[in-house]
């Protein structure tokens, strides 16, 4: 029998993207509820307990509730919310995190899909902290700009619905100014940092795509750390990765600007190591689709691993 997949919250931004990518596949079967039953706790509970894999595309509290509904020990869960990203008993769904992470995901019962912003930050930082190149007590800054879709359906509607009662046309918005963004604990934990990074998120007047920066001062690193050593560490870490690519030094030197929409519609993430060696400055940069590698693309990647491990 084909594995039965239930997307709880398939009407949301991420749920719609996942559903569209799964709808044409012949190696799975999708379990769907009628529109009138999608928010019915009894119907949701029945679906969650009768599927093989439940994909949760829900707000955090609703995702926690959904997990509480599951009594069937055979049901595996892929949670796209931020509810379980630092929870014990959950496997972090970034297959490139460490060497055997993909194998862990393939066998796990509970997988938490990474957040859009943390995906880029962790991809840049984790290899360096693991190698001792970046001290774990380094004062990390993460500066990122996303398309407005990263804030969910309400902001998408405010930008795109011509009949919206309170339309938004702001070209650029900075938020998370209380420094308590919900993605920070995930970044700290999965990037192996001793202290929370300062995270400054922004969104622009475009639908999707992220440019994320992590600035580094060489003077604050161990004496033997150079730009070349940072670059080589990242290149080696991702040399066999299908989806995360460190750009060549020639490409980086020829890059004068970055388009946040460059990788839209893909599960790719490109890494750049910019530098000013005279000033001892390095700028680590990730470019990717917040709805791709930052959400639905990562979920499909994780689901494929889970199916391979069935």
Tab-separated table of C-alpha atoms in Angstrom:
chain	number	residue	atom	x	y	z
A	1	UNK	CA	0.000	0.000	0.000
A	2	UNK	CA	1.075	3.562	-0.667
A	3	UNK	CA	1.980	5.672	2.382
A	4	UNK	CA	-0.976	7.832	3.437
A	5	UNK	CA	-0.058	11.491	3.990
A	6	UNK	CA	-2.266	13.981	5.830
A	7	UNK	CA	-1.472	17.709	5.710
A	8	UNK	CA	-3.074	19.334	8.740
A	9	UNK	CA	-3.390	22.997	7.790
A	10	UNK	CA	-3.173	22.520	4.036
A	11	UNK	CA	-5.042	25.784	3.375
A	12	UNK	CA	-2.175	27.892	4.767
A	13	UNK	CA	0.760	29.256	2.790
A	14	UNK	CA	3.141	26.356	3.478
A	15	UNK	CA	0.381	23.758	3.359
A	16	UNK	CA	-0.748	24.889	-0.083
A	17	UNK	CA	2.811	24.733	-1.408
A	18	UNK	CA	3.387	21.249	-0.002
A	19	UNK	CA	0.058	20.007	-1.339
A	20	UNK	CA	0.788	21.340	-4.832
A	21	UNK	CA	4.130	19.520	-4.877
A	22	UNK	CA	2.629	16.251	-3.660
A	23	UNK	CA	-0.604	16.243	-5.670
A	24	UNK	CA	0.908	14.732	-8.810
A	25	UNK	CA	3.000	12.030	-7.135
A	26	UNK	CA	2.065	8.388	-7.594
A	27	UNK	CA	4.143	6.931	-4.736
A	28	UNK	CA	1.914	8.349	-1.986
A	29	UNK	CA	-1.760	8.877	-1.237
A	30	UNK	CA	-3.074	12.143	0.174
A	31	UNK	CA	-5.727	12.123	2.874
A	32	UNK	CA	-7.843	15.279	2.649
A	33	UNK	CA	-10.717	16.627	4.706
A	34	UNK	CA	-13.566	18.613	3.158
A	35	UNK	CA	-13.310	22.361	3.741
A	36	UNK	CA	-16.117	22.188	6.291
A	37	UNK	CA	-14.205	19.663	8.419
A	38	UNK	CA	-10.656	21.070	8.364
A	39	UNK	CA	-11.077	22.789	11.747
A	40	UNK	CA	-13.236	20.075	13.303
A	41	UNK	CA	-11.159	18.579	16.170
A	42	UNK	CA	-12.824	15.156	15.887
A	43	UNK	CA	-12.294	14.888	12.120
A	44	UNK	CA	-8.714	16.161	12.414
A	45	UNK	CA	-8.001	13.654	15.178
A	46	UNK	CA	-9.370	10.801	13.077
A	47	UNK	CA	-7.242	11.848	10.101
A	48	UNK	CA	-4.129	12.285	12.228
A	49	UNK	CA	-4.505	8.794	13.667
A	50	UNK	CA	-5.280	7.040	10.382
A	51	UNK	CA	-2.391	8.374	8.282
A	52	UNK	CA	1.175	7.125	8.021
A	53	UNK	CA	2.782	10.578	8.047
A	54	UNK	CA	1.170	13.770	9.329
A	55	UNK	CA	2.558	17.075	8.075
A	56	UNK	CA	1.582	19.932	10.385
A	57	UNK	CA	1.296	23.340	8.711
A	58	UNK	CA	-0.270	25.101	11.661
A	59	UNK	CA	0.326	27.899	14.184
A	60	UNK	CA	2.409	26.717	17.138
A	61	UNK	CA	-0.453	26.141	19.587
A	62	UNK	CA	-2.482	24.268	16.979
A	63	UNK	CA	0.551	22.093	16.153
A	64	UNK	CA	0.972	21.197	19.831
A	65	UNK	CA	-2.733	20.346	19.965
A	66	UNK	CA	-2.440	18.206	16.828
A	67	UNK	CA	0.392	16.169	18.336
A	68	UNK	CA	-1.700	15.628	21.477
A	69	UNK	CA	-4.474	14.145	19.298
A	70	UNK	CA	-2.181	11.402	17.984
A	71	UNK	CA	-2.617	8.136	19.899
A	72	UNK	CA	-1.516	5.816	17.098
A	73	UNK	CA	2.159	5.066	17.794
A	74	UNK	CA	2.769	4.220	14.130
A	75	UNK	CA	2.019	7.753	12.933
A	76	UNK	CA	5.101	9.804	12.077
A	77	UNK	CA	4.981	13.594	12.297
A	78	UNK	CA	6.686	16.340	10.303
A	79	UNK	CA	5.949	19.650	12.014
A	80	UNK	CA	6.445	22.816	9.947
A	81	UNK	CA	5.637	25.111	12.889
A	82	UNK	CA	8.209	26.412	15.370
A	83	UNK	CA	6.599	24.567	18.280
A	84	UNK	CA	9.081	21.686	18.525
A	85	UNK	CA	12.334	22.943	17.008
A	86	UNK	CA	14.226	22.819	20.287
A	87	UNK	CA	12.144	20.094	21.969
A	88	UNK	CA	13.609	16.877	23.323
A	89	UNK	CA	12.515	13.839	21.371
A	90	UNK	CA	12.246	15.740	18.100
A	91	UNK	CA	14.763	15.414	15.277
A	92	UNK	CA	15.771	18.681	13.666
A	93	UNK	CA	14.817	18.607	10.002
A	94	UNK	CA	17.863	20.168	8.388
A	95	UNK	CA	19.387	17.188	6.545
A	96	UNK	CA	22.664	19.065	5.982
A	97	UNK	CA	23.133	19.867	9.696
A	98	UNK	CA	25.632	17.077	10.406
A	99	UNK	CA	26.922	14.058	8.529
A	100	UNK	CA	24.246	11.595	9.689
A	101	UNK	CA	21.335	14.033	10.023
A	102	UNK	CA	19.597	12.779	6.880
A	103	UNK	CA	19.757	9.223	8.211
A	104	UNK	CA	18.356	10.348	11.567
A	105	UNK	CA	15.465	12.070	9.794
A	106	UNK	CA	14.753	8.976	7.696
A	107	UNK	CA	14.206	6.909	10.858
A	108	UNK	CA	12.661	9.449	13.241
A	109	UNK	CA	9.046	9.454	14.421
A	110	UNK	CA	9.012	13.193	15.161
A	111	UNK	CA	10.733	15.709	12.871
A	112	UNK	CA	10.634	19.481	13.220
A	113	UNK	CA	11.071	21.419	9.979
A	114	UNK	CA	13.514	24.350	10.355
A	115	UNK	CA	12.371	27.961	10.344
A	116	UNK	CA	12.990	30.073	7.264
A	117	UNK	CA	15.478	32.484	8.843
A	118	UNK	CA	17.235	29.854	11.017
A	119	UNK	CA	17.869	27.674	7.947
A	120	UNK	CA	20.279	30.248	6.516
A	121	UNK	CA	21.798	31.313	9.825
A	122	UNK	CA	22.495	27.764	10.970
A	123	UNK	CA	23.831	26.735	7.561
A	124	UNK	CA	26.400	29.546	7.834
A	125	UNK	CA	27.320	29.225	11.513
A	126	UNK	CA	27.126	25.530	12.462
A	127	UNK	CA	30.098	24.348	10.356
A	128	UNK	CA	32.291	27.061	11.898
A	129	UNK	CA	31.331	26.463	15.528
A	130	UNK	CA	31.667	22.706	15.029
A	131	UNK	CA	35.216	23.183	13.712
A	132	UNK	CA	36.206	25.636	16.451
A	133	UNK	CA	36.770	28.379	13.877
A	134	UNK	CA	33.989	30.510	15.334
A	135	UNK	CA	34.033	30.506	19.143
A	136	UNK	CA	30.726	29.450	20.637
A	137	UNK	CA	30.660	32.601	22.732
A	138	UNK	CA	31.110	34.837	19.670
A	139	UNK	CA	28.687	37.831	19.672
A	140	UNK	CA	26.728	36.749	16.584
A	141	UNK	CA	24.557	39.142	14.565
A	142	UNK	CA	22.037	37.809	12.047
A	143	UNK	CA	20.599	40.386	9.650
A	144	UNK	CA	18.006	39.165	7.146
A	145	UNK	CA	15.412	40.415	4.696
A	146	UNK	CA	12.581	38.223	3.443
A	147	UNK	CA	9.653	38.560	1.106
A	148	UNK	CA	6.383	39.395	2.854
A	149	UNK	CA	5.103	35.823	2.482
A	150	UNK	CA	7.341	34.904	5.403
A	151	UNK	CA	4.834	36.575	7.736
A	152	UNK	CA	1.959	34.392	6.580
A	153	UNK	CA	-1.405	34.656	4.907
A	154	UNK	CA	-2.595	37.854	6.611
A	155	UNK	CA	0.337	39.901	5.318
A	156	UNK	CA	0.143	38.282	1.877
A	157	UNK	CA	-3.512	39.295	1.650
A	158	UNK	CA	-2.732	42.838	2.819
A	159	UNK	CA	-0.190	43.207	0.007
A	160	UNK	CA	-1.955	41.282	-2.756
A	161	UNK	CA	-5.729	41.570	-2.251
A	162	UNK	CA	-6.967	44.674	-4.121
A	163	UNK	CA	-10.106	44.677	-1.949
A	164	UNK	CA	-8.319	44.346	1.382
A	165	UNK	CA	-9.798	46.709	4.009
A	166	UNK	CA	-6.319	47.675	5.251
A	167	UNK	CA	-3.931	47.277	2.302
A	168	UNK	CA	-0.176	47.547	2.856
A	169	UNK	CA	2.230	49.103	0.388
A	170	UNK	CA	5.219	49.600	2.676
A	171	UNK	CA	8.383	49.018	0.587
A	172	UNK	CA	10.429	47.854	3.572
A	173	UNK	CA	9.708	47.052	7.206
A	174	UNK	CA	11.963	46.215	10.149
A	175	UNK	CA	10.422	44.204	12.989
A	176	UNK	CA	11.329	42.006	15.966
A	177	UNK	CA	12.722	45.102	17.647
A	178	UNK	CA	12.218	43.715	21.164
A	179	UNK	CA	14.919	41.126	20.321
A	180	UNK	CA	12.593	38.287	21.338
A	181	UNK	CA	11.883	36.799	17.915
A	182	UNK	CA	10.721	33.193	18.215
A	183	UNK	CA	13.457	31.978	15.841
A	184	UNK	CA	16.297	33.018	18.174
A	185	UNK	CA	16.287	29.929	20.469
A	186	UNK	CA	16.403	27.703	17.384
A	187	UNK	CA	19.377	29.602	15.966
A	188	UNK	CA	21.220	29.485	19.278
A	189	UNK	CA	20.614	25.769	19.862
A	190	UNK	CA	21.247	24.403	16.375
A	191	UNK	CA	24.201	26.711	15.607
A	192	UNK	CA	25.869	25.607	18.883
A	193	UNK	CA	26.084	29.115	20.311
A	194	UNK	CA	26.506	29.829	24.012
A	195	UNK	CA	24.566	33.083	23.762
A	196	UNK	CA	21.558	34.175	21.745
A	197	UNK	CA	22.434	36.011	18.543
A	198	UNK	CA	21.094	39.492	17.919
A	199	UNK	CA	18.572	38.892	15.160
A	200	UNK	CA	17.300	41.779	13.020
A	201	UNK	CA	14.594	40.601	10.579
A	202	UNK	CA	13.016	42.670	7.824
A	203	UNK	CA	10.604	42.138	4.960
A	204	UNK	CA	10.387	43.916	1.637
A	205	UNK	CA	7.676	44.577	-0.917
A	206	UNK	CA	8.215	41.354	-2.827
A	207	UNK	CA	6.571	37.994	-2.274
A	208	UNK	CA	9.365	35.572	-1.446
A	209	UNK	CA	13.125	35.123	-1.184
A	210	UNK	CA	15.695	35.762	1.550
A	211	UNK	CA	19.097	37.400	1.758
A	212	UNK	CA	20.643	36.681	5.170
A	213	UNK	CA	23.953	38.047	6.494
A	214	UNK	CA	26.202	37.075	9.407
A	215	UNK	CA	29.102	39.559	9.802
A	216	UNK	CA	32.348	38.303	11.331
A	217	UNK	CA	35.360	40.228	12.690
A	218	UNK	CA	38.560	38.201	12.270
A	219	UNK	CA	40.155	39.996	15.232
A	220	UNK	CA	37.645	38.261	17.525
A	221	UNK	CA	38.513	34.793	16.230
A	222	UNK	CA	41.463	32.538	17.105
A	223	UNK	CA	44.741	33.926	15.720
A	224	UNK	CA	45.127	31.359	12.949
A	225	UNK	CA	41.685	31.943	11.392
A	226	UNK	CA	41.725	33.541	7.952
A	227	UNK	CA	39.110	34.216	5.287
A	228	UNK	CA	40.501	31.266	3.361
A	229	UNK	CA	40.088	28.968	6.363
A	230	UNK	CA	36.461	30.043	6.788
A	231	UNK	CA	35.764	29.543	3.095
A	232	UNK	CA	37.448	26.121	3.010
A	233	UNK	CA	35.545	24.974	6.086
A	234	UNK	CA	32.178	25.823	4.531
A	235	UNK	CA	33.157	24.400	1.138
A	236	UNK	CA	34.266	21.110	2.667
A	237	UNK	CA	31.145	20.893	4.845
A	238	UNK	CA	28.784	21.160	1.883
A	239	UNK	CA	30.881	19.608	-0.889
A	240	UNK	CA	28.482	16.675	-1.327
A	241	UNK	CA	25.282	18.583	-0.624
A	242	UNK	CA	22.576	18.493	-3.276
A	243	UNK	CA	20.862	21.662	-2.138
A	244	UNK	CA	23.387	23.850	-0.296
A	245	UNK	CA	26.149	25.239	-2.501
A	246	UNK	CA	29.120	27.402	-1.521
A	247	UNK	CA	29.824	29.703	-4.427
A	248	UNK	CA	33.278	29.690	-6.006
A	249	UNK	CA	35.748	32.418	-5.096
A	250	UNK	CA	35.525	33.757	-8.651
A	251	UNK	CA	31.741	33.967	-8.460
A	252	UNK	CA	31.953	35.717	-5.105
A	253	UNK	CA	34.497	38.251	-6.355
A	254	UNK	CA	32.285	38.991	-9.364
A	255	UNK	CA	29.130	39.423	-7.270
A	256	UNK	CA	28.298	43.105	-6.826
A	257	UNK	CA	24.713	42.729	-5.613
A	258	UNK	CA	22.344	39.968	-4.547
A	259	UNK	CA	18.815	39.305	-5.739
A	260	UNK	CA	16.673	37.793	-2.932
A	261	UNK	CA	14.371	36.239	-5.541
A	262	UNK	CA	17.207	34.501	-7.396
A	263	UNK	CA	16.400	31.000	-6.107
A	264	UNK	CA	12.628	31.295	-5.826
A	265	UNK	CA	10.755	28.105	-6.604
A	266	UNK	CA	13.719	25.905	-5.687
A	267	UNK	CA	15.052	24.075	-2.642
A	268	UNK	CA	18.530	25.530	-3.200
A	269	UNK	CA	20.533	27.669	-0.782
A	270	UNK	CA	23.616	29.534	-1.999
A	271	UNK	CA	26.398	30.579	0.375
A	272	UNK	CA	28.783	33.478	-0.218
A	273	UNK	CA	31.885	34.416	1.786
A	274	UNK	CA	32.524	38.114	1.158
A	275	UNK	CA	35.504	39.780	2.787
A	276	UNK	CA	37.616	42.882	3.290
A	277	UNK	CA	40.910	41.427	4.400
A	278	UNK	CA	42.517	44.817	4.983
A	279	UNK	CA	39.900	45.513	7.631
A	280	UNK	CA	39.709	41.920	8.866
A	281	UNK	CA	36.020	41.697	8.010
A	282	UNK	CA	34.013	38.770	6.663
A	283	UNK	CA	30.380	38.736	5.583
A	284	UNK	CA	28.762	35.312	5.454
A	285	UNK	CA	25.666	35.380	3.266
A	286	UNK	CA	22.899	32.939	2.386
A	287	UNK	CA	20.368	33.393	-0.428
A	288	UNK	CA	17.325	31.116	-0.720
A	289	UNK	CA	13.552	30.978	-1.065
A	290	UNK	CA	11.744	31.381	2.266
A	291	UNK	CA	8.914	29.258	0.819
A	292	UNK	CA	11.382	26.744	-0.664
A	293	UNK	CA	14.406	25.718	1.385
A	294	UNK	CA	12.911	27.849	4.150
A	295	UNK	CA	9.571	26.007	4.280
A	296	UNK	CA	7.834	23.700	1.785
A	297	UNK	CA	10.973	22.690	-0.103
A	298	UNK	CA	12.633	21.576	3.120
A	299	UNK	CA	9.449	19.748	4.145
A	300	UNK	CA	9.389	17.798	0.873
A	301	UNK	CA	13.090	17.007	1.271
A	302	UNK	CA	12.406	15.682	4.771
A	303	UNK	CA	9.305	13.780	3.660
A	304	UNK	CA	11.313	12.038	0.947
A	305	UNK	CA	13.836	10.940	3.561
A	306	UNK	CA	11.028	9.708	5.804
A	307	UNK	CA	9.482	7.731	2.940
A	308	UNK	CA	12.858	6.196	2.122
A	309	UNK	CA	13.105	5.035	5.729
A	310	UNK	CA	9.585	3.524	5.877
